Coordinates of C-alpha atoms and ligand atoms in Angstrom, one line a residue:
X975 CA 3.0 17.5 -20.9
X976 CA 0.6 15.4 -22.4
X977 CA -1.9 12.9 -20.7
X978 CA -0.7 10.2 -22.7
X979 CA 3.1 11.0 -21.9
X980 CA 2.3 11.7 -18.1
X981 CA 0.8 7.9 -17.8
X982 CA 3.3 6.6 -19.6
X983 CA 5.3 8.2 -16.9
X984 CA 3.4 7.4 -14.2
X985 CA 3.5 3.6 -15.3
X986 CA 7.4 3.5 -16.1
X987 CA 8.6 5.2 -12.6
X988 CA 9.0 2.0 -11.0
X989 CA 13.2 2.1 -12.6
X990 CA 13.8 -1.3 -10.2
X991 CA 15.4 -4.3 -11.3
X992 CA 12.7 -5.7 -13.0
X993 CA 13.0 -7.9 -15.7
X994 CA 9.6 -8.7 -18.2
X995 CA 6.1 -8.1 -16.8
X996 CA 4.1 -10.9 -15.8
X997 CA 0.5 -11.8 -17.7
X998 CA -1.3 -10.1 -14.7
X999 CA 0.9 -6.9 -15.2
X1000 CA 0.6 -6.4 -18.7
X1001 CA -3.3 -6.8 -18.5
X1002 CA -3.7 -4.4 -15.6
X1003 CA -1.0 -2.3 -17.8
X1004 CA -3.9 -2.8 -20.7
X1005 CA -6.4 -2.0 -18.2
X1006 CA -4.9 1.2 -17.3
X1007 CA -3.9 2.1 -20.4
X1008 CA -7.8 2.4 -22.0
X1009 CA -9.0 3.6 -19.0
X1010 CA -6.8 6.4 -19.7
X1011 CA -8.3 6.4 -23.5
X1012 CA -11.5 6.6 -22.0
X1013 CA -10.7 10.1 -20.4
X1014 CA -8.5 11.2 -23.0
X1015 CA -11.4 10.7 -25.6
X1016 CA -14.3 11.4 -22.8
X1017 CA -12.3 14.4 -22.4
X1018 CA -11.6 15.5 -26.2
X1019 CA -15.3 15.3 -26.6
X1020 CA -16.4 17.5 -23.6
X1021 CA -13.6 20.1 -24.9
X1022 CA -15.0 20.0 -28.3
X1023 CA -18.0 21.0 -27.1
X1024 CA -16.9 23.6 -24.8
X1025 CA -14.6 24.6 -27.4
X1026 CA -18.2 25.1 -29.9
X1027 CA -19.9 26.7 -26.8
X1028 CA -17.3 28.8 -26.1
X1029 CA -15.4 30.4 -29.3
X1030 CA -17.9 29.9 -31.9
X1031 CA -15.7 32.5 -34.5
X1032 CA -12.6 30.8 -33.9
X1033 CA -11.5 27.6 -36.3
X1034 CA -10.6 24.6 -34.3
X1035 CA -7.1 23.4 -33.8
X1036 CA -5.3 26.7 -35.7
X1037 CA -4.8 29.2 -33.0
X1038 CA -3.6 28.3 -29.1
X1039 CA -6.2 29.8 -27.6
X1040 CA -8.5 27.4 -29.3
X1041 CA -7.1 24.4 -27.5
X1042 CA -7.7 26.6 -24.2
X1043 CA -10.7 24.7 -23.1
X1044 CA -9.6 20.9 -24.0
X1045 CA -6.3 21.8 -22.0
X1046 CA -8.1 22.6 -18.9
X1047 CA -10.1 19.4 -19.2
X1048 CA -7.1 17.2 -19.5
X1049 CA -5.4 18.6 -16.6
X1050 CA -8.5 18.0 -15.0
X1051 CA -8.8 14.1 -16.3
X1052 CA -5.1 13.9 -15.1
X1053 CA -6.1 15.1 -11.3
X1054 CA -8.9 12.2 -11.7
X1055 CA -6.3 9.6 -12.8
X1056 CA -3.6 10.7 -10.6
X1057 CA -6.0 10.5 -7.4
X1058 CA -7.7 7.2 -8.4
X1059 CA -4.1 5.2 -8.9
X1060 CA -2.6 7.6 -6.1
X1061 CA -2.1 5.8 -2.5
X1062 CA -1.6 8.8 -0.8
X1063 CA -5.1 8.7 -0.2
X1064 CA -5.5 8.4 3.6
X1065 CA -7.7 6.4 5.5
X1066 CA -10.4 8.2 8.0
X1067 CA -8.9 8.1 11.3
X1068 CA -10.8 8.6 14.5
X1069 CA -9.8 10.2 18.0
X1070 CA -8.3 7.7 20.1
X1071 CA -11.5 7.4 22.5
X1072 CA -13.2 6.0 20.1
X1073 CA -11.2 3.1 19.7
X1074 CA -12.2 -0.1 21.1
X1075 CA -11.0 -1.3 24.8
X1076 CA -11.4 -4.8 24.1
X1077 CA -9.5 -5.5 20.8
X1078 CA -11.1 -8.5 18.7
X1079 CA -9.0 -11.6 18.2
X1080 CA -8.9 -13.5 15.1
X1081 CA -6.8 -16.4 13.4
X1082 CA -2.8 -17.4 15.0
X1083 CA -1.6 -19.3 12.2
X1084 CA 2.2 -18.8 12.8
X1085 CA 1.8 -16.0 15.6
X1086 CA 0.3 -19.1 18.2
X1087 CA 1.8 -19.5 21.7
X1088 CA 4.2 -17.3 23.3
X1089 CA 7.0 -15.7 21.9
X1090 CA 10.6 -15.2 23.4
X1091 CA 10.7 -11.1 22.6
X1092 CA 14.3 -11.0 23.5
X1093 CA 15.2 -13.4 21.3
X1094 CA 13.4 -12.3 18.8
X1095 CA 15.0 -10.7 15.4
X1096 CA 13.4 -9.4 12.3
X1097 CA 15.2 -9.9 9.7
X1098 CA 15.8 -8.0 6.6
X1099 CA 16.9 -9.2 3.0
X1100 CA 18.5 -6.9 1.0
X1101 CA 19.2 -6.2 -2.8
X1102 CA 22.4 -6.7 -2.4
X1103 CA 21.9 -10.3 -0.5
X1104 CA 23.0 -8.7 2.6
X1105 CA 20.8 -9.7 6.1
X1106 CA 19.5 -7.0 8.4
X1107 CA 18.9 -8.7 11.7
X1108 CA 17.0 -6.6 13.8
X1109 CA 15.7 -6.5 18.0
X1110 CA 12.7 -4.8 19.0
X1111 CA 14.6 -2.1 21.2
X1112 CA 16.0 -1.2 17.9
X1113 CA 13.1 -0.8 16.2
X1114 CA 10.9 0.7 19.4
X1115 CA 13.8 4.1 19.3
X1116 CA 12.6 4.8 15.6
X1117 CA 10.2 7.5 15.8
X1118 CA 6.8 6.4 16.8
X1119 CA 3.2 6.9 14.9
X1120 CA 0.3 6.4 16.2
X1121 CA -2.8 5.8 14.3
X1122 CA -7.0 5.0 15.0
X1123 CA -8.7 3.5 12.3
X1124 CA -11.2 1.2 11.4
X1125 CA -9.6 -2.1 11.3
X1126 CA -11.7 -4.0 8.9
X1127 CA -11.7 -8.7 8.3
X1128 CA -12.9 -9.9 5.1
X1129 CA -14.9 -12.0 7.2
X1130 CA -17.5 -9.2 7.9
X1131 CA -16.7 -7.6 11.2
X1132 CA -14.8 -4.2 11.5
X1133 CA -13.4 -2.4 14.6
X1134 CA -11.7 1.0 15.6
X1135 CA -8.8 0.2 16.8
X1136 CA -5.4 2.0 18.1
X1137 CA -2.3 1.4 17.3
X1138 CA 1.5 2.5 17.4
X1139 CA 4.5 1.7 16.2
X1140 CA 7.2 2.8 13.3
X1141 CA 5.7 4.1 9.8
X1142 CA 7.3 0.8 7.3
X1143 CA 8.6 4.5 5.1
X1144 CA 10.8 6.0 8.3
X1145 CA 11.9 2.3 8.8
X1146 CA 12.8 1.5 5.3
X1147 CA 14.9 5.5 5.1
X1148 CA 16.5 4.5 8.6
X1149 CA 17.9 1.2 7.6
X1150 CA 18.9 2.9 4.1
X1151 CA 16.9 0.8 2.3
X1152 CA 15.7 2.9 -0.5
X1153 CA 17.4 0.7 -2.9
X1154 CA 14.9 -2.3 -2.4
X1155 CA 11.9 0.1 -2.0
X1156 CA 12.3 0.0 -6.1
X1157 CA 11.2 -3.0 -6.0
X1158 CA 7.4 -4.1 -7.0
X1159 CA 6.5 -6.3 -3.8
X1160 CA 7.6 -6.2 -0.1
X1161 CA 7.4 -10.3 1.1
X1162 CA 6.9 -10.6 4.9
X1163 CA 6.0 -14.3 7.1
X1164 CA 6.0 -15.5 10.4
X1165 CA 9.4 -16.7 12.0
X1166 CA 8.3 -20.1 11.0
X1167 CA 6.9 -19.2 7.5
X1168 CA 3.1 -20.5 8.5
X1169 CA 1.7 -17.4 7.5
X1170 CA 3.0 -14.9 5.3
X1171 CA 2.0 -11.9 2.9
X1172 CA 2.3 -10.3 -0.6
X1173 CA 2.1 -6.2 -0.4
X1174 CA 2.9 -3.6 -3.3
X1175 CA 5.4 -1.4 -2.4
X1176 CA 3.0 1.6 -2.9
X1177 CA 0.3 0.1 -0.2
X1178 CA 4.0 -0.6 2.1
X1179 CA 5.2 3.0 1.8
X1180 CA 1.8 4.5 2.0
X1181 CA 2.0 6.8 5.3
X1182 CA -0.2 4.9 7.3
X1183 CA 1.5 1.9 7.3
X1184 CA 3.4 0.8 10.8
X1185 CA 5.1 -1.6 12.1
X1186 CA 3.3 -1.7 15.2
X1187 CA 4.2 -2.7 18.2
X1188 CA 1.8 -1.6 20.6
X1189 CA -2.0 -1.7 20.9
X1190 CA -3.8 1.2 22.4
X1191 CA -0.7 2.5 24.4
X1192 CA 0.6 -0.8 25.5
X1193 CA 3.1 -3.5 23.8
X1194 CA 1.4 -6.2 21.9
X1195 CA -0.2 -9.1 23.6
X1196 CA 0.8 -12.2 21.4
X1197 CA -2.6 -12.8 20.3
X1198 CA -2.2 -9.8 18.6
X1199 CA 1.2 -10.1 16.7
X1200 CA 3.8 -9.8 19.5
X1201 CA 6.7 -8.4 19.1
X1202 CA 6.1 -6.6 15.3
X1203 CA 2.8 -7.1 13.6
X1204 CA 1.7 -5.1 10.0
X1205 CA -0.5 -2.1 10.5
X1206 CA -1.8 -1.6 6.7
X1207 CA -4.6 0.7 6.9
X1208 CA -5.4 0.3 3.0
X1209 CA -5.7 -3.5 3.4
X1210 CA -8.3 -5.7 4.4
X1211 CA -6.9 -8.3 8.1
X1212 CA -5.5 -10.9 6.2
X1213 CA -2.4 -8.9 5.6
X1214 CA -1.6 -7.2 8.6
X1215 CA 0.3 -9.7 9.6
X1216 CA 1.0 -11.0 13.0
X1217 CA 4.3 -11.5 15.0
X1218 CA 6.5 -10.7 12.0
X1219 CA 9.8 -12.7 11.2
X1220 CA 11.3 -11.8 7.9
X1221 CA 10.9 -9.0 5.3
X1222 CA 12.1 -9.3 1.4
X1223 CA 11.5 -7.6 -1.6
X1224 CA 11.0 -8.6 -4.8
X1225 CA 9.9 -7.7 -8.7
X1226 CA 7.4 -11.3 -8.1
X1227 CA 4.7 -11.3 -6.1
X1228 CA 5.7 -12.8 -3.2
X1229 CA 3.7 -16.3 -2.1
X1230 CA 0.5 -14.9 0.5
X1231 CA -1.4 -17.1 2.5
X1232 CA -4.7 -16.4 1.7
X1233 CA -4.4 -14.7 -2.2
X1234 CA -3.0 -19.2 -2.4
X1235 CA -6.8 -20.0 -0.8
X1236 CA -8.3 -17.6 -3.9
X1237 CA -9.0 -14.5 -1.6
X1238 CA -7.6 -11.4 -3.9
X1239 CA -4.3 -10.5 -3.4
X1240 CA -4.5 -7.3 -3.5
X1241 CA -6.8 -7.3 -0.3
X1242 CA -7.1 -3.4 -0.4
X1243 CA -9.7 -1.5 0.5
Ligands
MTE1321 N1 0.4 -14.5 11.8 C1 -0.9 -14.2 11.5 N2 -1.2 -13.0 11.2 C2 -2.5 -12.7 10.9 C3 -3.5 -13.7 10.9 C4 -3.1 -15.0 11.2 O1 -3.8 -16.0 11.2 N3 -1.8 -15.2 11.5 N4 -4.8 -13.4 10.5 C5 -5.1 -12.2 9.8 C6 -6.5 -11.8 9.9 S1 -7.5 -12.6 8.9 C7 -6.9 -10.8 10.6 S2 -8.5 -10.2 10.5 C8 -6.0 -10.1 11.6 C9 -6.6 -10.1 13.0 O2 -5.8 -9.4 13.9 P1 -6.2 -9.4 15.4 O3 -6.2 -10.8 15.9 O4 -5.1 -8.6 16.1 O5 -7.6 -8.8 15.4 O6 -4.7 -10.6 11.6 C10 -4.2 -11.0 10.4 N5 -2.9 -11.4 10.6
MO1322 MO1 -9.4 -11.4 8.8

């Protein structure tokens, strides 16, 4: 298949129930788009001069074997593309002795104070309008994932930390909710809606993602997002949100706490 069709492919995968593209999607749509120009012409160049290097007796574009060379180097420029927009890149992880004993704090805003764990519920909007409510016992017999990375504030400090808890992909196939995984954005705030975050469903369902609920080996203290927090190895603090209350979905970007004080909203890394 061609470049051209592939990113056309790549950019109309997302079959959800959108509706028009925002002014922010069709300019990164624009973006993307002559990037991929760029690599198709960069690439078109470079195979016509490997094409003169190569076959000097053969006449451009008449037999197959002449377009040999200008294949290869699209299907290279695709790996490129495909790896650059690709999430599944992972983030380094360490072994766990490396990560830090004494876990930095930083901002409560809607995770202050205690928190009554058994009272506690997560709940779940879904397509269909339907409300998942969901206790941490629930969520803590999913199977667990552990991960040590190097946790990382926009403010300037980074840390290795551990953490464990239940990847956000085996939670969404568990609850069966595929369906809103079509979706552009995953919404997620505080039970009372003080803080709150905007994540693209790639960055949600990457693998490292968790819902964490423990720090090295241990349930979470409250300072650090008791019961449920976001673990989103691909983004900056600011959204790994603390002490979870709700998660939507949505085609919009959901409000975010600090993308509304001008910090990017995409926050990745
Ligand atoms: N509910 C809530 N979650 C939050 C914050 C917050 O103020 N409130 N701060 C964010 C920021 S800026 C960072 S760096 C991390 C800090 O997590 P930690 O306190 O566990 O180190 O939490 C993020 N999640
Ligand atoms: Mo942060």
């Amino acid at each position: 298949m061609k470049l051209t069709k592939k990113l056309s492919k790549v950019f109309s995968k997302n079959k959800g129930p959108k509706k028009e593209l925002t002014v922010e999607q069709k300019i990164s749509r624009r973006n993307f788009i002559s990037f991929g120009s760029f690599l198709v012409l960069g690439g078109a160049a470079y195979g016509g001069w490997r094409w003169l290097y190569t076959s000097p007796n053969e006449v451009p574009g008449i037999t197959g074997e002449a377009h040999k060379p200008l294949r290869a180097v699209l299907n290279a420029n695709e790996k490129v593309v495909r790896q650059l927009y690709s999430n599944k890149n992972l983030v380094k992880t360490y072994p766990k002795e490396m990560a830090a004993k004494v876990v930095r704090h930083n901002s409560d805003i809607g995770s202050e104070g205690l928190i009554d764990v058994g009272n506690w519920k997560l709940s779940v909007k879904k397509q269909n309008g339907e409300l998942l409510n969901i206790g941490i016992d629930e969520i803590k017999k999913l199977p667990k994932t552990e991960i040590v990375y190097d946790f990382k504030c926009v403010e300037g400090w980074d840390q290795i930390s551990h953490w464990g808890g239940v990847k956000f992909s085996d939670f969404i196939a568990h609850f069966k909710l595929d369906a809103e995984t079509r979706f552009e954005y995953v919404g997620m705030e505080t039970p009372d809606k003080e803080y709150y975050v905007g994540v693209d469903m790639p960055s949600a369902m990457h693998p490292q993602t968790l819902l964490a609920y423990e720090v090295n080996e241990k349930p979470l203290p409250p300072k650090h997002g008791a019961p449920l927090r976001l673990i989103i190895p691909v983004k900056y603090g600011i959204k790994n949100l603390k002490r979870i209350g709700s998660i939507t979905f949505s085609n919009s970007r959901p409000r975010d706490y600090w993308a509304e004080q001008g910090y990017d909203y995409y926050a990745g890394l």
